PDB file of C-alpha atoms in Angstrom:
ATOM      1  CA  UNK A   1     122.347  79.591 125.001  1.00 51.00           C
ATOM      2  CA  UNK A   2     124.811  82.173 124.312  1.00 65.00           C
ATOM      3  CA  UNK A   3     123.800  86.030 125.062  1.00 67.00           C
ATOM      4  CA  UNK A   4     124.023  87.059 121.202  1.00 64.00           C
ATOM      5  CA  UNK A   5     121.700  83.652 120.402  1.00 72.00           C
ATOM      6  CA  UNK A   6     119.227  84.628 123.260  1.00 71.00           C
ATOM      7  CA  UNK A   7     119.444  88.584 121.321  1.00 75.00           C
ATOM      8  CA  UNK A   8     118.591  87.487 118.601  1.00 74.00           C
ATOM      9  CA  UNK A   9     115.745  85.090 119.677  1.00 78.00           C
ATOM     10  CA  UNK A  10     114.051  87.864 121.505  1.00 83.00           C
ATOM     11  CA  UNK A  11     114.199  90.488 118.713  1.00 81.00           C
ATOM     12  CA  UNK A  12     112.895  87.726 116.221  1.00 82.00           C
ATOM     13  CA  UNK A  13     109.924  86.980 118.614  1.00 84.00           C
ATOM     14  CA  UNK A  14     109.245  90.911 119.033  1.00 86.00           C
ATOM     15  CA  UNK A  15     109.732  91.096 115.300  1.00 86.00           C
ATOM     16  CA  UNK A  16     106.940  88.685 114.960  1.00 86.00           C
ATOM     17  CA  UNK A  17     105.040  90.583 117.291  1.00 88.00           C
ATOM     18  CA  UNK A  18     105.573  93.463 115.341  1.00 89.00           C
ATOM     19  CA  UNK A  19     104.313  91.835 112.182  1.00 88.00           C
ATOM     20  CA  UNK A  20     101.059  90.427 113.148  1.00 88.00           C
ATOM     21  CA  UNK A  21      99.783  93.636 115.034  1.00 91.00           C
ATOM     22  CA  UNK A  22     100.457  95.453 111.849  1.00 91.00           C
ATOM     23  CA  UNK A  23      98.870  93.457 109.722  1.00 91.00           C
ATOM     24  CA  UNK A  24      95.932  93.314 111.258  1.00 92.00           C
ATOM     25  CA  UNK A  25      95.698  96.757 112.137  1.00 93.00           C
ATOM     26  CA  UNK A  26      96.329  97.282 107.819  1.00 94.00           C
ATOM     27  CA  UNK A  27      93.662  94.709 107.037  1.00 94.00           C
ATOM     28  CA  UNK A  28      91.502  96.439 108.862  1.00 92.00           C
ATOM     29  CA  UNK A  29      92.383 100.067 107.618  1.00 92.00           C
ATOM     30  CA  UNK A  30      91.856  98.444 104.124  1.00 93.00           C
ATOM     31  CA  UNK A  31      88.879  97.243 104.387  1.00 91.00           C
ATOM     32  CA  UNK A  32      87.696 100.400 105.902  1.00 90.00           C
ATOM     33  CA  UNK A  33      88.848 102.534 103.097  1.00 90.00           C
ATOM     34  CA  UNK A  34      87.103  99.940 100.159  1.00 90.00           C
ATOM     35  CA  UNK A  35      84.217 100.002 101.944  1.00 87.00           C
ATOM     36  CA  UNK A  36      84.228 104.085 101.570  1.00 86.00           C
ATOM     37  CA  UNK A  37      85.422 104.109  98.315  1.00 85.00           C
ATOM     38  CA  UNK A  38      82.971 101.774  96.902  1.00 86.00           C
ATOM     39  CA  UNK A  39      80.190 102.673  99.246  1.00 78.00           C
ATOM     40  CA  UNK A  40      80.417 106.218 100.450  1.00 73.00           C
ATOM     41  CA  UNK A  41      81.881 109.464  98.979  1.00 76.00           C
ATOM     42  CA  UNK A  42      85.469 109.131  99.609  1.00 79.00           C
ATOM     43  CA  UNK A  43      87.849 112.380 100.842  1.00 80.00           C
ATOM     44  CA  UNK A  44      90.549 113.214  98.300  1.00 78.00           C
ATOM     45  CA  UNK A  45      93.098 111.349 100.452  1.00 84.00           C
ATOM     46  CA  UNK A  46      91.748 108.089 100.447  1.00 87.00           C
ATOM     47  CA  UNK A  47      92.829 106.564  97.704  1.00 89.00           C
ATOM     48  CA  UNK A  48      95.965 107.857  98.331  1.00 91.00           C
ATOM     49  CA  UNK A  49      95.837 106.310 102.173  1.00 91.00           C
ATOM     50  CA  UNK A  50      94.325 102.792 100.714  1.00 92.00           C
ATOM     51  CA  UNK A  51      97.221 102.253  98.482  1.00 93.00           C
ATOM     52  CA  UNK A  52      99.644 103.032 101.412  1.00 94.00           C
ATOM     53  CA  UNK A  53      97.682 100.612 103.552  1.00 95.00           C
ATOM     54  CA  UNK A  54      98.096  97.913 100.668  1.00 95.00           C
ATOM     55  CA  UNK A  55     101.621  98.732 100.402  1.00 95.00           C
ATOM     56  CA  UNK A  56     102.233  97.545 103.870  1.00 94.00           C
ATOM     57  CA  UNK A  57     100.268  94.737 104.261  1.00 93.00           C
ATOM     58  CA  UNK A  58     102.519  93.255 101.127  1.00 91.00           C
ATOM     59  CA  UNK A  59     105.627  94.836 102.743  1.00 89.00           C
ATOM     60  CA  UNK A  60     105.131  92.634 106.433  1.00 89.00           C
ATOM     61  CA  UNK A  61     103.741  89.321 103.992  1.00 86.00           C
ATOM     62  CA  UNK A  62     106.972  89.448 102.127  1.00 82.00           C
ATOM     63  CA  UNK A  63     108.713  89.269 105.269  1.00 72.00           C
ATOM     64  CA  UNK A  64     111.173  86.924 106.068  1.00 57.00           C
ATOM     65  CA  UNK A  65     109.384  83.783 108.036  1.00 55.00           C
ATOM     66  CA  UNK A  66     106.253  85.153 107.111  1.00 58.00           C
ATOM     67  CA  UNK A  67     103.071  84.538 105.139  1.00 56.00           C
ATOM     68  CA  UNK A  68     104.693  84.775 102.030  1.00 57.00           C
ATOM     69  CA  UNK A  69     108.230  82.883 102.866  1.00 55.00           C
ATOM     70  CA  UNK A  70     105.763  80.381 103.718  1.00 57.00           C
ATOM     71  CA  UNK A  71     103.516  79.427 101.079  1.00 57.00           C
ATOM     72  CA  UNK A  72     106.276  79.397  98.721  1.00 55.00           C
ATOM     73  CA  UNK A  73     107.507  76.748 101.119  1.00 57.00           C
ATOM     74  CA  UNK A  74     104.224  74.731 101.316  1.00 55.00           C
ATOM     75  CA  UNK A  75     104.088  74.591  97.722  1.00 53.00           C
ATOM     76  CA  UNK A  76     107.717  73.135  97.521  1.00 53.00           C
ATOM     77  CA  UNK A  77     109.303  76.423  95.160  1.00 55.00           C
ATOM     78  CA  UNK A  78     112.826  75.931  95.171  1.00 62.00           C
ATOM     79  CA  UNK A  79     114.552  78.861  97.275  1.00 66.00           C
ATOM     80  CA  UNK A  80     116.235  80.552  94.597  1.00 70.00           C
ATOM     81  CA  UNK A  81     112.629  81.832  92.876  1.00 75.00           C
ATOM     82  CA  UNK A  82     111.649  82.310  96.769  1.00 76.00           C
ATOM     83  CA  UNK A  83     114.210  84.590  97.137  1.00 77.00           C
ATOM     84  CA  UNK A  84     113.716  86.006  94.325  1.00 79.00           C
ATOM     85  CA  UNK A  85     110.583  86.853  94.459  1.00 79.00           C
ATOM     86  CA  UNK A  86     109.840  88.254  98.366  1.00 80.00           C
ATOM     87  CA  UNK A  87     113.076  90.265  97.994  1.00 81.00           C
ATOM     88  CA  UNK A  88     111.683  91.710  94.760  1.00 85.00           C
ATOM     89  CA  UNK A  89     108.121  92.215  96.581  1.00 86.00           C
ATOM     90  CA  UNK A  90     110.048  94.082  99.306  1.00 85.00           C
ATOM     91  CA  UNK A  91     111.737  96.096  97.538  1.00 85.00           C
ATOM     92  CA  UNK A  92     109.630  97.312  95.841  1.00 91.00           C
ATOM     93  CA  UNK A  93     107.081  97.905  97.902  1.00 91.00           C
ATOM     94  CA  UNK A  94     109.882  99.998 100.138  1.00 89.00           C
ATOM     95  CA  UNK A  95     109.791 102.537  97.100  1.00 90.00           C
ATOM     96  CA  UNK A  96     106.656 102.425  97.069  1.00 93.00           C
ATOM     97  CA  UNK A  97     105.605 103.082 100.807  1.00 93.00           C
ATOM     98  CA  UNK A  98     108.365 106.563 100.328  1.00 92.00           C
ATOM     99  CA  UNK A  99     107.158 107.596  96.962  1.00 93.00           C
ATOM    100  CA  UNK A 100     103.121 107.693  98.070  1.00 94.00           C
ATOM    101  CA  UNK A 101     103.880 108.974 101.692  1.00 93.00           C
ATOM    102  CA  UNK A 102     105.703 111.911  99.577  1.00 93.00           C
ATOM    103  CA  UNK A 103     102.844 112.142  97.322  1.00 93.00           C
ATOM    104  CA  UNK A 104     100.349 112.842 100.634  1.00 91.00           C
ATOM    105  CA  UNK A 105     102.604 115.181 101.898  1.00 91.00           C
ATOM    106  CA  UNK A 106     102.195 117.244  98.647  1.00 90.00           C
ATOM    107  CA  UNK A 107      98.638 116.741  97.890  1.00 89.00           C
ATOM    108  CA  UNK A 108      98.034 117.931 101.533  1.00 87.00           C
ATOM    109  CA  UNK A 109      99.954 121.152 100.778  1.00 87.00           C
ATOM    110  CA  UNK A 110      98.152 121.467  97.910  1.00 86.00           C
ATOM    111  CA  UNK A 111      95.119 121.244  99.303  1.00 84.00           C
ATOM    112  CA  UNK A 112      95.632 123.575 102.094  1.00 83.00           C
ATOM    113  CA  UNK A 113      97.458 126.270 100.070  1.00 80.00           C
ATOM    114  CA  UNK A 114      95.984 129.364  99.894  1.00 77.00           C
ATOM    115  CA  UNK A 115      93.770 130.417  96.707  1.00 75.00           C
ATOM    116  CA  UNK A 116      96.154 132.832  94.969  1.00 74.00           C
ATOM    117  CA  UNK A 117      99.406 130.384  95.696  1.00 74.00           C
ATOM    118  CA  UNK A 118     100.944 128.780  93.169  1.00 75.00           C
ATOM    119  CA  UNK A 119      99.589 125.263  94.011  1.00 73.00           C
ATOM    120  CA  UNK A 120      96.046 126.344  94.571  1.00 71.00           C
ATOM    121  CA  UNK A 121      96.100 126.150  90.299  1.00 76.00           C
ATOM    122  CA  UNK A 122      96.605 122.427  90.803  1.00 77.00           C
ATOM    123  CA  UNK A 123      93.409 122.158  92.910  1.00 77.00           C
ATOM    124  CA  UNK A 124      90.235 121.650  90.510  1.00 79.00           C
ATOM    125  CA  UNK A 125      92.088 118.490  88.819  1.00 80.00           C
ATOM    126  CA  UNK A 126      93.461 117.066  92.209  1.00 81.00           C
ATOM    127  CA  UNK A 127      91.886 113.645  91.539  1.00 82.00           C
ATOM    128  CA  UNK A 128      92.837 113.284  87.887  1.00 86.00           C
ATOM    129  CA  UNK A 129      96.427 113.974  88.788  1.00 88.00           C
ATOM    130  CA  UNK A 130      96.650 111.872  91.685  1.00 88.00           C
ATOM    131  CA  UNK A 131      95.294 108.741  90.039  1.00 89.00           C
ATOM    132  CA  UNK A 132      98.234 109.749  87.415  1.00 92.00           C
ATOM    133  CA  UNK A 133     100.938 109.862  90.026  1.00 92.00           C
ATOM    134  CA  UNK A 134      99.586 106.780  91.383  1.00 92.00           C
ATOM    135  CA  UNK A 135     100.071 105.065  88.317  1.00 93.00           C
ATOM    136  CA  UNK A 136     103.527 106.544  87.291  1.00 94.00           C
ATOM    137  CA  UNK A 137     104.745 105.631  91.257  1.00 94.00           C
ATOM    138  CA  UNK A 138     103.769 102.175  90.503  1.00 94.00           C
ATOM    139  CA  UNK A 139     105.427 101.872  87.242  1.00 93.00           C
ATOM    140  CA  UNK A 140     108.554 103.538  88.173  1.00 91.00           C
ATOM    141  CA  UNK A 141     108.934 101.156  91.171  1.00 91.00           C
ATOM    142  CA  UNK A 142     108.024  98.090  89.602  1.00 91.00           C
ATOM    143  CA  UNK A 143     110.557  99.098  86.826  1.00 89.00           C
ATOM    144  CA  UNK A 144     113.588  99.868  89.001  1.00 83.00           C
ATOM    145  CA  UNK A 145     113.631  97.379  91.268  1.00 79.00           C
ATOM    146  CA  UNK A 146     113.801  94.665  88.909  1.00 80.00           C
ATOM    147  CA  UNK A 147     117.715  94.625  88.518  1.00 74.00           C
ATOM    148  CA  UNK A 148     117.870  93.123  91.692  1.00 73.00           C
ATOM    149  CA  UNK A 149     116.189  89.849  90.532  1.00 75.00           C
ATOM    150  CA  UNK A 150     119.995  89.403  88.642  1.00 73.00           C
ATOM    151  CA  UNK A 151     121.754  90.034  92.510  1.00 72.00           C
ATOM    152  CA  UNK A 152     119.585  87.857  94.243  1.00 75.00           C
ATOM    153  CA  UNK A 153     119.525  84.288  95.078  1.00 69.00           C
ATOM    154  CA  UNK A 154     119.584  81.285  97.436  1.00 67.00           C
ATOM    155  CA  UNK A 155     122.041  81.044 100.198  1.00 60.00           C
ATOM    156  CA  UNK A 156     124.505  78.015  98.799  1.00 58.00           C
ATOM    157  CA  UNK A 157     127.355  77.164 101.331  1.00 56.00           C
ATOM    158  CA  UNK A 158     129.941  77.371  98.930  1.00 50.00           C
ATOM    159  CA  UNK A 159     131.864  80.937  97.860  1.00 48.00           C
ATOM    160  CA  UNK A 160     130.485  81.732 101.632  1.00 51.00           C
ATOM    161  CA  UNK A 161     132.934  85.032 101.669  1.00 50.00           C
ATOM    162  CA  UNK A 162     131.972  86.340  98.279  1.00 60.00           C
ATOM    163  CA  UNK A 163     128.107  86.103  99.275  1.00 61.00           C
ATOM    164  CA  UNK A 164     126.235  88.759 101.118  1.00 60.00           C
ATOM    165  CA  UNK A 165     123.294  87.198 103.172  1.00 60.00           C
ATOM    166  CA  UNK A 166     120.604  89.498 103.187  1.00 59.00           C
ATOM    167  CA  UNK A 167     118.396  87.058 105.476  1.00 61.00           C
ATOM    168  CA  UNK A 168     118.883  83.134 106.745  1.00 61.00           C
ATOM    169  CA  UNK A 169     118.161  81.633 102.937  1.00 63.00           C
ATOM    170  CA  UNK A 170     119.328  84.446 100.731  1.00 72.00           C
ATOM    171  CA  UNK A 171     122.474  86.763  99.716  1.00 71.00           C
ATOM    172  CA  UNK A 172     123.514  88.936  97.740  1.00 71.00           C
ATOM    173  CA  UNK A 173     125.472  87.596  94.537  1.00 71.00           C
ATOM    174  CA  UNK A 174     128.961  89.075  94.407  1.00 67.00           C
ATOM    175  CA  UNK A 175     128.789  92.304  92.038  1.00 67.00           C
ATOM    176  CA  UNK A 176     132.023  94.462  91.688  1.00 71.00           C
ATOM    177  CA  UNK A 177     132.316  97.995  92.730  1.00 73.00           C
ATOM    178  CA  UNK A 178     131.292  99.934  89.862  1.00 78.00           C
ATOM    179  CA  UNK A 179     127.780  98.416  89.769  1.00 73.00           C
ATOM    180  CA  UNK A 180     126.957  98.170  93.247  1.00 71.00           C
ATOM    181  CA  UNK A 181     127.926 102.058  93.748  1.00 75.00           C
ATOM    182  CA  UNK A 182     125.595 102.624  90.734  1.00 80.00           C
ATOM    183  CA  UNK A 183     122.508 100.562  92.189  1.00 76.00           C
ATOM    184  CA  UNK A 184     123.192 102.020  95.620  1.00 76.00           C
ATOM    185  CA  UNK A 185     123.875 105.355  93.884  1.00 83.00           C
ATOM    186  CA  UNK A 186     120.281 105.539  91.803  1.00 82.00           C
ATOM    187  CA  UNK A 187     118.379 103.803  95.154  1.00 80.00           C
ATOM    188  CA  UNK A 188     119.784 107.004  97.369  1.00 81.00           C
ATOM    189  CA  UNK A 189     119.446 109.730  95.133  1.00 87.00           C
ATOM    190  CA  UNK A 190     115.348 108.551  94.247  1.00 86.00           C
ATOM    191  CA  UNK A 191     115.239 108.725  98.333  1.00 86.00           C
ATOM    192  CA  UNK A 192     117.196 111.377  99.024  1.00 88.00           C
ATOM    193  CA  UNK A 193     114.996 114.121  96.760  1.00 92.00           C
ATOM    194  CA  UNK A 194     111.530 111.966  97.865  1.00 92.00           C
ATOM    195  CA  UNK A 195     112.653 112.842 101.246  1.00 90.00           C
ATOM    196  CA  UNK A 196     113.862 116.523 100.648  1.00 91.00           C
ATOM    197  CA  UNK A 197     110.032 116.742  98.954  1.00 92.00           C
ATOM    198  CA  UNK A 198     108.320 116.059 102.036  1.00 92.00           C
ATOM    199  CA  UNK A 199     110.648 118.140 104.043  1.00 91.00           C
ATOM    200  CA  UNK A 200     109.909 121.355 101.916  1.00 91.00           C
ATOM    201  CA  UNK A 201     106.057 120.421 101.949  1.00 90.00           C
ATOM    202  CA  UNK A 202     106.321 119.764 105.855  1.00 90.00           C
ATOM    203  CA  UNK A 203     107.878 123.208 106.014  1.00 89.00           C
ATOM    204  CA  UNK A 204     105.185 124.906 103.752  1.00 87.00           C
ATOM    205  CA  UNK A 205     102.363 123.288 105.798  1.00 86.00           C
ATOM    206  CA  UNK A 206     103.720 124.406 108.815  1.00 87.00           C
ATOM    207  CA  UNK A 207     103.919 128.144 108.060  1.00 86.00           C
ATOM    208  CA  UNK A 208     100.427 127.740 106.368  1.00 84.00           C
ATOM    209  CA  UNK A 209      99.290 126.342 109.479  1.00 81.00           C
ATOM    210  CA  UNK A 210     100.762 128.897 111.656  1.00 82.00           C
ATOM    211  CA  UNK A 211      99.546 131.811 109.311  1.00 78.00           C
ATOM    212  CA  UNK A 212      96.071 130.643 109.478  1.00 72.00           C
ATOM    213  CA  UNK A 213      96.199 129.824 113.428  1.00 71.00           C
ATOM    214  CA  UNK A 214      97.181 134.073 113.607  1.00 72.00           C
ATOM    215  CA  UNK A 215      94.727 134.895 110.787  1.00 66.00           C
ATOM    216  CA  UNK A 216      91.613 133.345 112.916  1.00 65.00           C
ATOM    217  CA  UNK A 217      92.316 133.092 116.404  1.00 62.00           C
ATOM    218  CA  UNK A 218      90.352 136.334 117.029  1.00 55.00           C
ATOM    219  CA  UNK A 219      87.185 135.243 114.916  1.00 57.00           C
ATOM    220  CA  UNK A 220      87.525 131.152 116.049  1.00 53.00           C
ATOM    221  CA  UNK A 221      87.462 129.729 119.527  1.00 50.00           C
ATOM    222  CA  UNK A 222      91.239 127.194 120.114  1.00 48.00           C
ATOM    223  CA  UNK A 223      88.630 124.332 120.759  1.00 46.00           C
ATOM    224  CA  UNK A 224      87.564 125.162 116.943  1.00 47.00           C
ATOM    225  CA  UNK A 225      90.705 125.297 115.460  1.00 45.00           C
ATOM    226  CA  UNK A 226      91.874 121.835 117.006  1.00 49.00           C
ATOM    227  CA  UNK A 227      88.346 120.432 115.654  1.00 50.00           C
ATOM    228  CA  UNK A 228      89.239 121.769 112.130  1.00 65.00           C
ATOM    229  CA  UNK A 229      89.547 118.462 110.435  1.00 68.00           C
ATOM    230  CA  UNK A 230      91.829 119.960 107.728  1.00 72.00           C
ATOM    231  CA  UNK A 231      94.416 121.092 110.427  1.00 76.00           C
ATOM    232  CA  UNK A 232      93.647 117.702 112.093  1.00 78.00           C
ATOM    233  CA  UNK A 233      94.467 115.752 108.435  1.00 79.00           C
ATOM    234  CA  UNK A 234      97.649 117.906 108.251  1.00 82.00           C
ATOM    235  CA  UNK A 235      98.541 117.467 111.488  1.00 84.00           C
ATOM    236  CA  UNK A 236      98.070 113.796 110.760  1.00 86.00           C
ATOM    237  CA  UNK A 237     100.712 113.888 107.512  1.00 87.00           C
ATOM    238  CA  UNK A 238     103.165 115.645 109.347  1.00 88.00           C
ATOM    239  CA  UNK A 239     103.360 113.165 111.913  1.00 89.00           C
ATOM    240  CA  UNK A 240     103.768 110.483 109.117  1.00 90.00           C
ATOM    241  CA  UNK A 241     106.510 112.208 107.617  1.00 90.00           C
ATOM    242  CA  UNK A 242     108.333 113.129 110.442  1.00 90.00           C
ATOM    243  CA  UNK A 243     108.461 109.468 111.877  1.00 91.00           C
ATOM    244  CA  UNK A 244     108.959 108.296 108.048  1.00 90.00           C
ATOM    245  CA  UNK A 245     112.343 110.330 107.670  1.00 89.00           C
ATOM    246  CA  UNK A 246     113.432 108.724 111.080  1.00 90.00           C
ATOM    247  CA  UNK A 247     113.357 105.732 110.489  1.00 89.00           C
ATOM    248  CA  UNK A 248     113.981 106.447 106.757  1.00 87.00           C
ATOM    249  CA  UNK A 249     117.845 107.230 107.850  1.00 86.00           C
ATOM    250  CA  UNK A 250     118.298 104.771 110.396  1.00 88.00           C
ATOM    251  CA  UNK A 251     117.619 102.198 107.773  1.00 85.00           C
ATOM    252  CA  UNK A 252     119.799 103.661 105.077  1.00 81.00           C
ATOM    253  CA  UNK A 253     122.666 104.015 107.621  1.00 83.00           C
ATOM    254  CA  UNK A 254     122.080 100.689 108.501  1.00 81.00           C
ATOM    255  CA  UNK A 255     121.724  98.602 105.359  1.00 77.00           C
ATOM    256  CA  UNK A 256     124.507 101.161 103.538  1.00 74.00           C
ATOM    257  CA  UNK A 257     126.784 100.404 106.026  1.00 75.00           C
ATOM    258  CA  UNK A 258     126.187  96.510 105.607  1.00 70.00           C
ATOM    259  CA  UNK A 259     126.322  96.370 101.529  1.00 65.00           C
ATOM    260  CA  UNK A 260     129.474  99.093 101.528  1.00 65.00           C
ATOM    261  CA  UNK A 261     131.216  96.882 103.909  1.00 63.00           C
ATOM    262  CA  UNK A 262     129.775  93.467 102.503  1.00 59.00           C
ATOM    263  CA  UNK A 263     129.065  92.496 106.096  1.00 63.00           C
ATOM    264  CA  UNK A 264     126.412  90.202 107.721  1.00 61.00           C
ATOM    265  CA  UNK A 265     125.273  90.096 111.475  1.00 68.00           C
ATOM    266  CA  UNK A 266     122.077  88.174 112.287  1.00 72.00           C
ATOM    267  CA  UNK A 267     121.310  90.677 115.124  1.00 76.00           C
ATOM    268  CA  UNK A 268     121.857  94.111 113.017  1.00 78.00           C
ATOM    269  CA  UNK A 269     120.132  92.293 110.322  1.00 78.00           C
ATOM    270  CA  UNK A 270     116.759  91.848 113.037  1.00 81.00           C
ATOM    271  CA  UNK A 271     117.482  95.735 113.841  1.00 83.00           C
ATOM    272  CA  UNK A 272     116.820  96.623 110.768  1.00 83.00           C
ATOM    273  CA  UNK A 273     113.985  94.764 110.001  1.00 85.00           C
ATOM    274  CA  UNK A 274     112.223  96.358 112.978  1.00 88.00           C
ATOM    275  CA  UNK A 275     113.526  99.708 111.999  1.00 88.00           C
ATOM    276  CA  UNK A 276     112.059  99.333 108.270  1.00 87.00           C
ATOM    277  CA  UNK A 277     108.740  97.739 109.811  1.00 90.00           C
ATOM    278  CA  UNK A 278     108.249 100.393 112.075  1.00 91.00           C
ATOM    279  CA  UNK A 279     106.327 102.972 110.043  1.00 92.00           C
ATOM    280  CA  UNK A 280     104.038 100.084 108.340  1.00 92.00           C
ATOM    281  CA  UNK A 281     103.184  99.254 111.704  1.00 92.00           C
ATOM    282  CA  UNK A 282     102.775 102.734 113.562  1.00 92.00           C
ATOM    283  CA  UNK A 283     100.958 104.375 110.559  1.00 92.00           C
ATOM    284  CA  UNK A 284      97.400 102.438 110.495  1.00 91.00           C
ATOM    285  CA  UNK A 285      97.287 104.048 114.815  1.00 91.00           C
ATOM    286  CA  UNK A 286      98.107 107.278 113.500  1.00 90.00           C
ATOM    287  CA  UNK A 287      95.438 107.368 110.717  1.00 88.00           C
ATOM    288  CA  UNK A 288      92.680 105.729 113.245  1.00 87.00           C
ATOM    289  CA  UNK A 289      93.245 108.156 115.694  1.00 85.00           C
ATOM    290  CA  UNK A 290      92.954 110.976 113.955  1.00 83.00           C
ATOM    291  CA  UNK A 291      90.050 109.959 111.356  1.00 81.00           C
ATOM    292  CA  UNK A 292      86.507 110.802 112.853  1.00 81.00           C
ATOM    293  CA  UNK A 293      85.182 108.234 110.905  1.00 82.00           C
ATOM    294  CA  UNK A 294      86.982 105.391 111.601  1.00 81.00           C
ATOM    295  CA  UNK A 295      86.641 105.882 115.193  1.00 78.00           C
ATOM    296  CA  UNK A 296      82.800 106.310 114.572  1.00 80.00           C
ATOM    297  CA  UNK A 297      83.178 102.507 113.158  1.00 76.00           C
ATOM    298  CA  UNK A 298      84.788 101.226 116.058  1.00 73.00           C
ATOM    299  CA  UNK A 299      82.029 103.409 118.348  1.00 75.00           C
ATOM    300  CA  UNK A 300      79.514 101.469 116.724  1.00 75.00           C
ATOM    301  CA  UNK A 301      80.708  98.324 116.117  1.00 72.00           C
ATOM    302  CA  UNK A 302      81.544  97.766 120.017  1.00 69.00           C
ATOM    303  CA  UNK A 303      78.122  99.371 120.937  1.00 65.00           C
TER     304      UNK A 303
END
């Protein structure tokens, strides 16, 4: 076994790995949040955090070699709907995982603005316009993603140089330049200003969260304001998008570098994959950690 073969074997295994502990760690997240939505009264950011949850659980099942890749398999679909359809699903859900993670960050701010801010208008109707973004994000995504279906197919073995393969059964179809600048163009410029939103919201939480550490420390204990569970939600969102961005522009180095060049390489290919699975699978930690009643749950489910 060669030392690139034995590379790649071991990245694929801790890809797995990967996978399954974030997958179960977003099945259970889900369920927790349906359970309080359907049982309980529900914070404003829960709907917002179930749909992210959902989002990732499709975005590891769509996986290559997974759960998806898989029963299309058992049920004997030829590989070019296969391909097809989980690179659709993944990209797809992609946009979707940026576009709500920006949404949290600026409901957050919103929510923690001050009353004679700007945003603090935006307040009384926060749950009518979130279900609204919601369904807008979803449209939007499902809607531009769908020229892809034309670029992707089943590897074949012949025209080997003018294919791009994107994983082990599926490339890229050749496109000339002017079309795959535009795709790439319209992909970067929707992540590019989803991004620069949650920077600027980051930024704005921060300050407010500084401003009201100086406001109170003389009237509020420090063990107080660290129990503050809106300072602990923020805290929480800013955490997300921090780690989000990260890995956000490793990725699109990465897979710009690879459709620019119209290169391949099993190993950078793997790389990537645990780059782009990273947040799915750190994010459902993050939330359980920092929710109070989630970790109640877990209290009373092992007692």
């Amino acid at each position: 076994m060669t030392s690139l073969s034995f590379m790649s074997s071991l990245l694929e295994n801790i890809l797995y790995f990967q996978a399954g502990l974030g997958v179960l760690a977003n099945i259970f997240l889900l369920v927790f949040y349906i359970f309080i939505i359907l049982g309980h009264r529900p914070k404003p950011m829960d709907l917002i955090f179930c749909q992210l949850t959902f989002v990732h659980i499709m975005m590891f099942l769509a996986g290559e070699n997974f759960w998806l890749a898989n029963i299309f398999e058992s049920l004997n679909v030829e590989n070019d709907f296969k391909c097809k359809a989980t690179f659709y699903t993944k990209r797809v859900m992609r946009g979707l995982s940026i576009c709500i993670t920006c949404l949290l960050s600026v409901f957050q701010a919103v929510m923690i603005s001050h009353r004679n801010s700007l945003l603090a208008k935006f307040k009384h109707k926060l749950k009518i316009y979130m279900i609204n973004a919601l369904f807008y994000i979803w449209t939007f995504n499902l809607s531009l993603s769908s020229n892809l279906i034309f670029y992707v197919g089943g590897f074949t073995n012949m025209s080997q140089t003018k294919q791009l393969k994107v994983t082990k059964s599926c490339s890229l179809f050749p496109m000339n330049y002017i079309v795959r600048g535009l795709i790439l163009t319209v992909m970067s410029s929707r992540d590019m200003f989803l991004v620069g939103v949650m920077l600027t919201t980051s930024t704005y939480m921060v300050i407010i969260l500084c401003r009201h550490q100086r406001q109170y420390k003389h009237l509020h204990s420090i063990s107080h304001l660290r129990a503050s569970p809106e300072k602990r939600a923020t805290q929480t969102i800013l955490l997300l998008v921090v780690f989000f961005v990260i890995m956000y522009w490793v990725d699109f180095i990465i897979s710009s570098t690879s459709i620019l060049l119209w290169m391949y390489d099993p190993v950078i290919i793997i790389v990537q994959k645990l780059v782009v699975n990273a947040y799915p699978a750190i994010t459902p930690f993050v939330q359980i950690s920092s929710d109070t009643r989630v970790i109640r749950v877990v209290k009373n489910w092992h007692s």
